[in-house]
JSON list of C-alpha atoms in Angstrom, two decimals:
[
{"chain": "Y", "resi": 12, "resn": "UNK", "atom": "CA", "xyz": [0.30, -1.13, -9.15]},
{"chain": "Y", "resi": 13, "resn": "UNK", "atom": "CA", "xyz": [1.50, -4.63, -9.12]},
{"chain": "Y", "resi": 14, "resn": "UNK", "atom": "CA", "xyz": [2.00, -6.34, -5.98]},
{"chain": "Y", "resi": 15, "resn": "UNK", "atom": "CA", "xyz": [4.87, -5.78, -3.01]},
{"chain": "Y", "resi": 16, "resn": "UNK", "atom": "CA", "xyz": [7.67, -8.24, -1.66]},
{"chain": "Y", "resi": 17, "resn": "UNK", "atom": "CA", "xyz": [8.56, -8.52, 1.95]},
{"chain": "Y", "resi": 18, "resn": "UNK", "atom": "CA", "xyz": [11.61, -6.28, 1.92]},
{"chain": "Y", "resi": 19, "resn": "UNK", "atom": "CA", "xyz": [9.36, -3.65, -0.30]},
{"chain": "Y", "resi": 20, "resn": "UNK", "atom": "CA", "xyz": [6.68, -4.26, 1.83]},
{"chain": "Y", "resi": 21, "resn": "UNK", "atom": "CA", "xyz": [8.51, -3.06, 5.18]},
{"chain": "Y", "resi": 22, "resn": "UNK", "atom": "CA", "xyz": [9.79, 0.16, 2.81]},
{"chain": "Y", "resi": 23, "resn": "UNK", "atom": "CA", "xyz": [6.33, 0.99, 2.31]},
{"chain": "Y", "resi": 24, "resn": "UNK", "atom": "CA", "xyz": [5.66, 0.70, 5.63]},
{"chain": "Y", "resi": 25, "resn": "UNK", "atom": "CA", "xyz": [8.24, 2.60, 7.11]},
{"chain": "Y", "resi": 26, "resn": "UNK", "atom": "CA", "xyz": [7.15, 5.44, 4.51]},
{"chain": "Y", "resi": 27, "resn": "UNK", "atom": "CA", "xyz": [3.15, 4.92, 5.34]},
{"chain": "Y", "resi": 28, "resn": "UNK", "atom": "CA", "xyz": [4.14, 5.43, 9.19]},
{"chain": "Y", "resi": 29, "resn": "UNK", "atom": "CA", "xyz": [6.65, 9.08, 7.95]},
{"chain": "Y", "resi": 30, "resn": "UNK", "atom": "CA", "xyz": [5.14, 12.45, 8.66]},
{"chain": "Y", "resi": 31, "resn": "UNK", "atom": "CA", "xyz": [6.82, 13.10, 5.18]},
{"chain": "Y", "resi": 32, "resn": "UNK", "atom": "CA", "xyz": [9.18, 12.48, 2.18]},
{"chain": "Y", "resi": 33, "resn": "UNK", "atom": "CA", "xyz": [12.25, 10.60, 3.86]},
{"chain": "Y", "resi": 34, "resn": "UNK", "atom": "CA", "xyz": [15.38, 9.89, 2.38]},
{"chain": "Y", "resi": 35, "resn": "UNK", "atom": "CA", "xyz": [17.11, 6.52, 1.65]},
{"chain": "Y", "resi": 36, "resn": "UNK", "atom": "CA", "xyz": [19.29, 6.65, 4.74]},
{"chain": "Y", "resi": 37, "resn": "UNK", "atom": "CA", "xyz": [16.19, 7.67, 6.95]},
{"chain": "Y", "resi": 38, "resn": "UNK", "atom": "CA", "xyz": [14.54, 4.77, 5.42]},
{"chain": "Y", "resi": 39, "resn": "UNK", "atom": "CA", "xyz": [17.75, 2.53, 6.18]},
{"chain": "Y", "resi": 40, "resn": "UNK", "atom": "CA", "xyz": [17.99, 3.69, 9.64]},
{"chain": "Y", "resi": 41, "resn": "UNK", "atom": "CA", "xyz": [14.13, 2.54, 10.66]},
{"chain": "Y", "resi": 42, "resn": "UNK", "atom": "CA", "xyz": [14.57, -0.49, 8.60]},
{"chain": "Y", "resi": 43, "resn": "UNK", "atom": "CA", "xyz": [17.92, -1.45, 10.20]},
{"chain": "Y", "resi": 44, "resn": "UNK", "atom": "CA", "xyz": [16.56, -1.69, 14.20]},
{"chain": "Y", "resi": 45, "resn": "UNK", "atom": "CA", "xyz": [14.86, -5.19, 13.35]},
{"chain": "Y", "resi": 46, "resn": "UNK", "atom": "CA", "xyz": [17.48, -6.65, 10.70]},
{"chain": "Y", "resi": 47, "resn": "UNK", "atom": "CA", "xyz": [21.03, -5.84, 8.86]},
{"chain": "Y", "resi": 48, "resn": "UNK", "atom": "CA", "xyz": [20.55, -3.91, 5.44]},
{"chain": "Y", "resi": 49, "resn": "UNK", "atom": "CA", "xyz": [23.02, -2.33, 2.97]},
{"chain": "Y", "resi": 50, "resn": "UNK", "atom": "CA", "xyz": [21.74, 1.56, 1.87]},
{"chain": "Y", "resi": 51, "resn": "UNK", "atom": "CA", "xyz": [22.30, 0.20, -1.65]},
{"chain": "Y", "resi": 52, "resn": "UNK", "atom": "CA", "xyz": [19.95, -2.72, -0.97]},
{"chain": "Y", "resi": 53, "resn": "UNK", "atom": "CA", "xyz": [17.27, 0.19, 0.19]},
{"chain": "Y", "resi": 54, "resn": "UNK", "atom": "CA", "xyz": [18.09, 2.29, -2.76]},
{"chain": "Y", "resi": 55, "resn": "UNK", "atom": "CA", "xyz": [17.55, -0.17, -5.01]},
{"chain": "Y", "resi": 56, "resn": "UNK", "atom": "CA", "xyz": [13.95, -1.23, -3.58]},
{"chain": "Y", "resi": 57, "resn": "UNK", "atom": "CA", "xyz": [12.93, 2.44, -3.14]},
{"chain": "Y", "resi": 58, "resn": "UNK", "atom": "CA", "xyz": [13.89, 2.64, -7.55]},
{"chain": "Y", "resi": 59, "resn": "UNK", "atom": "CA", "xyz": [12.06, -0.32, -7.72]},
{"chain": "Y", "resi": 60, "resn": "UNK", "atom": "CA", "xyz": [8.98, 0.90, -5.85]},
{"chain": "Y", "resi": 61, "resn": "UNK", "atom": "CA", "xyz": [9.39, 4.13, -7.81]},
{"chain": "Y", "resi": 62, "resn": "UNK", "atom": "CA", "xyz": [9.37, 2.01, -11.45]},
{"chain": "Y", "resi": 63, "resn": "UNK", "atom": "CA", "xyz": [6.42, 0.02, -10.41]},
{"chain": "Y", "resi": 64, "resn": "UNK", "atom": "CA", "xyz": [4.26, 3.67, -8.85]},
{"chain": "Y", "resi": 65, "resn": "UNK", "atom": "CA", "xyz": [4.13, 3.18, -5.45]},
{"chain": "Y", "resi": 66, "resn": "UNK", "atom": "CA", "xyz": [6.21, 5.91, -4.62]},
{"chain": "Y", "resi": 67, "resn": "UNK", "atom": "CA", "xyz": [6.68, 9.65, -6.17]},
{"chain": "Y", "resi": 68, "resn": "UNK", "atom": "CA", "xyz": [10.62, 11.19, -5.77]},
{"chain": "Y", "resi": 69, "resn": "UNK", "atom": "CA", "xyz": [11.97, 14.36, -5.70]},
{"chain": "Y", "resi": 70, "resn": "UNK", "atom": "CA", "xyz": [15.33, 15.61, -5.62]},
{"chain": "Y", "resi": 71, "resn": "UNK", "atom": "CA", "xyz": [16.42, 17.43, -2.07]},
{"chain": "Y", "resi": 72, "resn": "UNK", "atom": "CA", "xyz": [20.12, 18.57, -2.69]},
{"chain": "Y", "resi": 73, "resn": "UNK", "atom": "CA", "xyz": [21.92, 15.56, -3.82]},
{"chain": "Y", "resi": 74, "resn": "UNK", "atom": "CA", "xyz": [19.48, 12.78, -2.57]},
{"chain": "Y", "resi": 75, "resn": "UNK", "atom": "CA", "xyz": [15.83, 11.60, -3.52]},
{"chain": "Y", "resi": 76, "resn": "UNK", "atom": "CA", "xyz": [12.72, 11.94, -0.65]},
{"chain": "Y", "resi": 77, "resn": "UNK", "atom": "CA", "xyz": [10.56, 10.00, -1.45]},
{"chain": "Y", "resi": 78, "resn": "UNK", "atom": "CA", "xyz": [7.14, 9.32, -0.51]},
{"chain": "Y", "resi": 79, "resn": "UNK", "atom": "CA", "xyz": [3.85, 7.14, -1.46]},
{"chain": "Y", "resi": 80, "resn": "UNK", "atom": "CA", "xyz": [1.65, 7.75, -4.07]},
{"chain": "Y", "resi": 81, "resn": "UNK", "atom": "CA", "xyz": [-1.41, 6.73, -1.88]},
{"chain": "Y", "resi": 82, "resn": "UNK", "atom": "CA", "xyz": [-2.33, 6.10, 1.28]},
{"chain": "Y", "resi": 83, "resn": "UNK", "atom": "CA", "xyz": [-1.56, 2.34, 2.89]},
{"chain": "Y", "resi": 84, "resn": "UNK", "atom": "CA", "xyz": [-5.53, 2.37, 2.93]},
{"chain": "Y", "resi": 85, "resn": "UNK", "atom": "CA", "xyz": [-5.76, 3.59, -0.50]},
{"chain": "Y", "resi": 86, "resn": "UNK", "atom": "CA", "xyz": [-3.32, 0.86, -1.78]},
{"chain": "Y", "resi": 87, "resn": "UNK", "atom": "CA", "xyz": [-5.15, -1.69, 0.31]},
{"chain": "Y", "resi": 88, "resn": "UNK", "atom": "CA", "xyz": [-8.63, -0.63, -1.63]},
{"chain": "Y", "resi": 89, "resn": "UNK", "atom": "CA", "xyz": [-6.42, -0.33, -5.10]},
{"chain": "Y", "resi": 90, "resn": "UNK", "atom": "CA", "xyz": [-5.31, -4.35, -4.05]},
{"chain": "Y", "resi": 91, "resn": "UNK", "atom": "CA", "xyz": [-8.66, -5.80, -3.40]},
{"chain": "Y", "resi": 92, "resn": "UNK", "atom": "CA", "xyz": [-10.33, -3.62, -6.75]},
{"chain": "Y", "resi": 93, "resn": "UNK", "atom": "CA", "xyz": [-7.47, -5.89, -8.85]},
{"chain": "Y", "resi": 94, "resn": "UNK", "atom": "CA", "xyz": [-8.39, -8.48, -7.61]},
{"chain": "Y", "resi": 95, "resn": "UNK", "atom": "CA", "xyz": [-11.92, -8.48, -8.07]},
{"chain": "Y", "resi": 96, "resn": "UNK", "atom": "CA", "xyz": [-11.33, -7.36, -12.06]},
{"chain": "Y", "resi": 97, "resn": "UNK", "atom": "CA", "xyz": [-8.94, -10.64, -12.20]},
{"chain": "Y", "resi": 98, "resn": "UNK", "atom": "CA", "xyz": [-11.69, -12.61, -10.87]},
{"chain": "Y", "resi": 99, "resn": "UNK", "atom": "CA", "xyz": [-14.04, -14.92, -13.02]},
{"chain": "Y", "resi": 100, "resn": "UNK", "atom": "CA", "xyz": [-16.77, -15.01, -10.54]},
{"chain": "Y", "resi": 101, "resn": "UNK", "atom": "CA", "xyz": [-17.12, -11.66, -8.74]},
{"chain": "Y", "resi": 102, "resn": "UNK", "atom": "CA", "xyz": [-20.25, -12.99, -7.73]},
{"chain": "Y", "resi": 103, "resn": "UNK", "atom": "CA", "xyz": [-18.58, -15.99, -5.52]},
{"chain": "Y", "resi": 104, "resn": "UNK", "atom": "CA", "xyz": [-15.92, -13.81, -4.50]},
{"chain": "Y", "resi": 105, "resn": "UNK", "atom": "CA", "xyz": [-17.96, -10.90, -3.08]},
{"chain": "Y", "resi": 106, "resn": "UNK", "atom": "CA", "xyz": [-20.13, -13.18, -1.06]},
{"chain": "Y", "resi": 107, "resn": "UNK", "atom": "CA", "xyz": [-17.03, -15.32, 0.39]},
{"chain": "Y", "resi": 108, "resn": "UNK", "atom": "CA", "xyz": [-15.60, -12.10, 1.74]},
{"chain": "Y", "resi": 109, "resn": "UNK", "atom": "CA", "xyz": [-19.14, -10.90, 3.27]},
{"chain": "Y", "resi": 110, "resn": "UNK", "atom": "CA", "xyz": [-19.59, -14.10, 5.29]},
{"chain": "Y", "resi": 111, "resn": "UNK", "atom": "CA", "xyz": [-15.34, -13.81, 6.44]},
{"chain": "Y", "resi": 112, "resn": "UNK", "atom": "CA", "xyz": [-15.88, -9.76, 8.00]},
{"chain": "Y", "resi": 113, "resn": "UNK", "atom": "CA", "xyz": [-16.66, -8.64, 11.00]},
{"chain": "Y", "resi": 114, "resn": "UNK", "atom": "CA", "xyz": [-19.75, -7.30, 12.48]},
{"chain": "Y", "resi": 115, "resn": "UNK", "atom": "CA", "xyz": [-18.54, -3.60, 12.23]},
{"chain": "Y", "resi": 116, "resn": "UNK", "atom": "CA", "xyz": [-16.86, -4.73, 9.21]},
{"chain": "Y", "resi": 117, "resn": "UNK", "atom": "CA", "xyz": [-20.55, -4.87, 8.03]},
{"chain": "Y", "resi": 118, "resn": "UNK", "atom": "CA", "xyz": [-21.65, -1.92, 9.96]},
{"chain": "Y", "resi": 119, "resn": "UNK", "atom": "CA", "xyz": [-19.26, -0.25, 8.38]},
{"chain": "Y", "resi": 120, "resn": "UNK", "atom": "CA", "xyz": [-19.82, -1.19, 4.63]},
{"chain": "Y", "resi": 121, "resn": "UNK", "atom": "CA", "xyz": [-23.49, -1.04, 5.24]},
{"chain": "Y", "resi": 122, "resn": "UNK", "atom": "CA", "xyz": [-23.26, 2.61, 6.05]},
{"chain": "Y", "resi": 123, "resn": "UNK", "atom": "CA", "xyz": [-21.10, 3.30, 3.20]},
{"chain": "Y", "resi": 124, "resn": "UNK", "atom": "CA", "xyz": [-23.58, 1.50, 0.65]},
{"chain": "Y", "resi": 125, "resn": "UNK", "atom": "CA", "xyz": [-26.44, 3.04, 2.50]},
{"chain": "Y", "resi": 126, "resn": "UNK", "atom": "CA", "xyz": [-30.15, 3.44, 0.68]},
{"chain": "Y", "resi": 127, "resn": "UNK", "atom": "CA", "xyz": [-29.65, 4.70, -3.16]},
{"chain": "Y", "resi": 128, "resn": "UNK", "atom": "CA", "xyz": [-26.15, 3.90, -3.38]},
{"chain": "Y", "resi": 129, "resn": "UNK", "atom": "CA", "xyz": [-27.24, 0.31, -5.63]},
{"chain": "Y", "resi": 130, "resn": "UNK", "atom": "CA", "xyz": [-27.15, -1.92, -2.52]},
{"chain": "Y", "resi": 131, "resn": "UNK", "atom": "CA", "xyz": [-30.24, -3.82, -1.16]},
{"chain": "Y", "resi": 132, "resn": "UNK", "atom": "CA", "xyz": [-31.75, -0.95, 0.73]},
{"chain": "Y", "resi": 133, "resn": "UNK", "atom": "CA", "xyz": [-31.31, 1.32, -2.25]},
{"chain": "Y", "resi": 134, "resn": "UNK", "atom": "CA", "xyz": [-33.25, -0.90, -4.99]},
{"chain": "Y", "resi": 135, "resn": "UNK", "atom": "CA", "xyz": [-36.52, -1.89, -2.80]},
{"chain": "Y", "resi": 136, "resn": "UNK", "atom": "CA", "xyz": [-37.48, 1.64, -2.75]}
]
């Protein structure tokens, strides 16, 4: 997946926050209560979301629904995984990230690393 503009950006969001597969004009209509948008201008960033895989269509009568192919969190994980495989010290990068989160952020990743998963825990025993 490569990376979002704004104006793709709040698309995604608006389709994140849907209980389901909207439309161009629902997308239009939540997009248009903070700024002025033409439905072509959201048609053409929902194709363009579509070409690059962030979103999955399907015809409904004579309109597309469309919806995302993962989850905002899943996309966020997808984001930061890049990101890492771009990087020519993982090393440097990991640890600058662990000193920048939070102390349930760390709670949090500790528990998901817990003992035997490769972290610290796991390889003293």
């Amino acid at each position: 997946m490569r990376r979002l503009g704004a104006l793709e950006a709040a698309v995604m969001d608006v389709l994140w926050r849907a209980s389901g597969p909207r439309r161009v004009r629902d997308v239009l209509e939540e997009l248009t209560r903070d700024r002025q948008l033409a439905y072509t201008t959201v048609m053409t960033v929902l194709d363009n979301l579509h070409r690059k895989g962030w979103v999955q269509r399907a015809m409904d009568g004579r309109a597309y629904r469309y919806r995302p192919v993962a989850s905002r969190e899943e996309a966020t994980a997808k984001a930061l995984r890049d990101l890492l495989d771009s990087s020519e010290d993982v090393e440097a990068v990991l640890l600058h990230f662990a000193r920048s989160v939070s102390p349930h952020e760390s709670a949090v990743l500790r528990d998901a690393l817990g003992p035997g998963d490769g972290g610290p825990a796991g390889s003293r025993g």
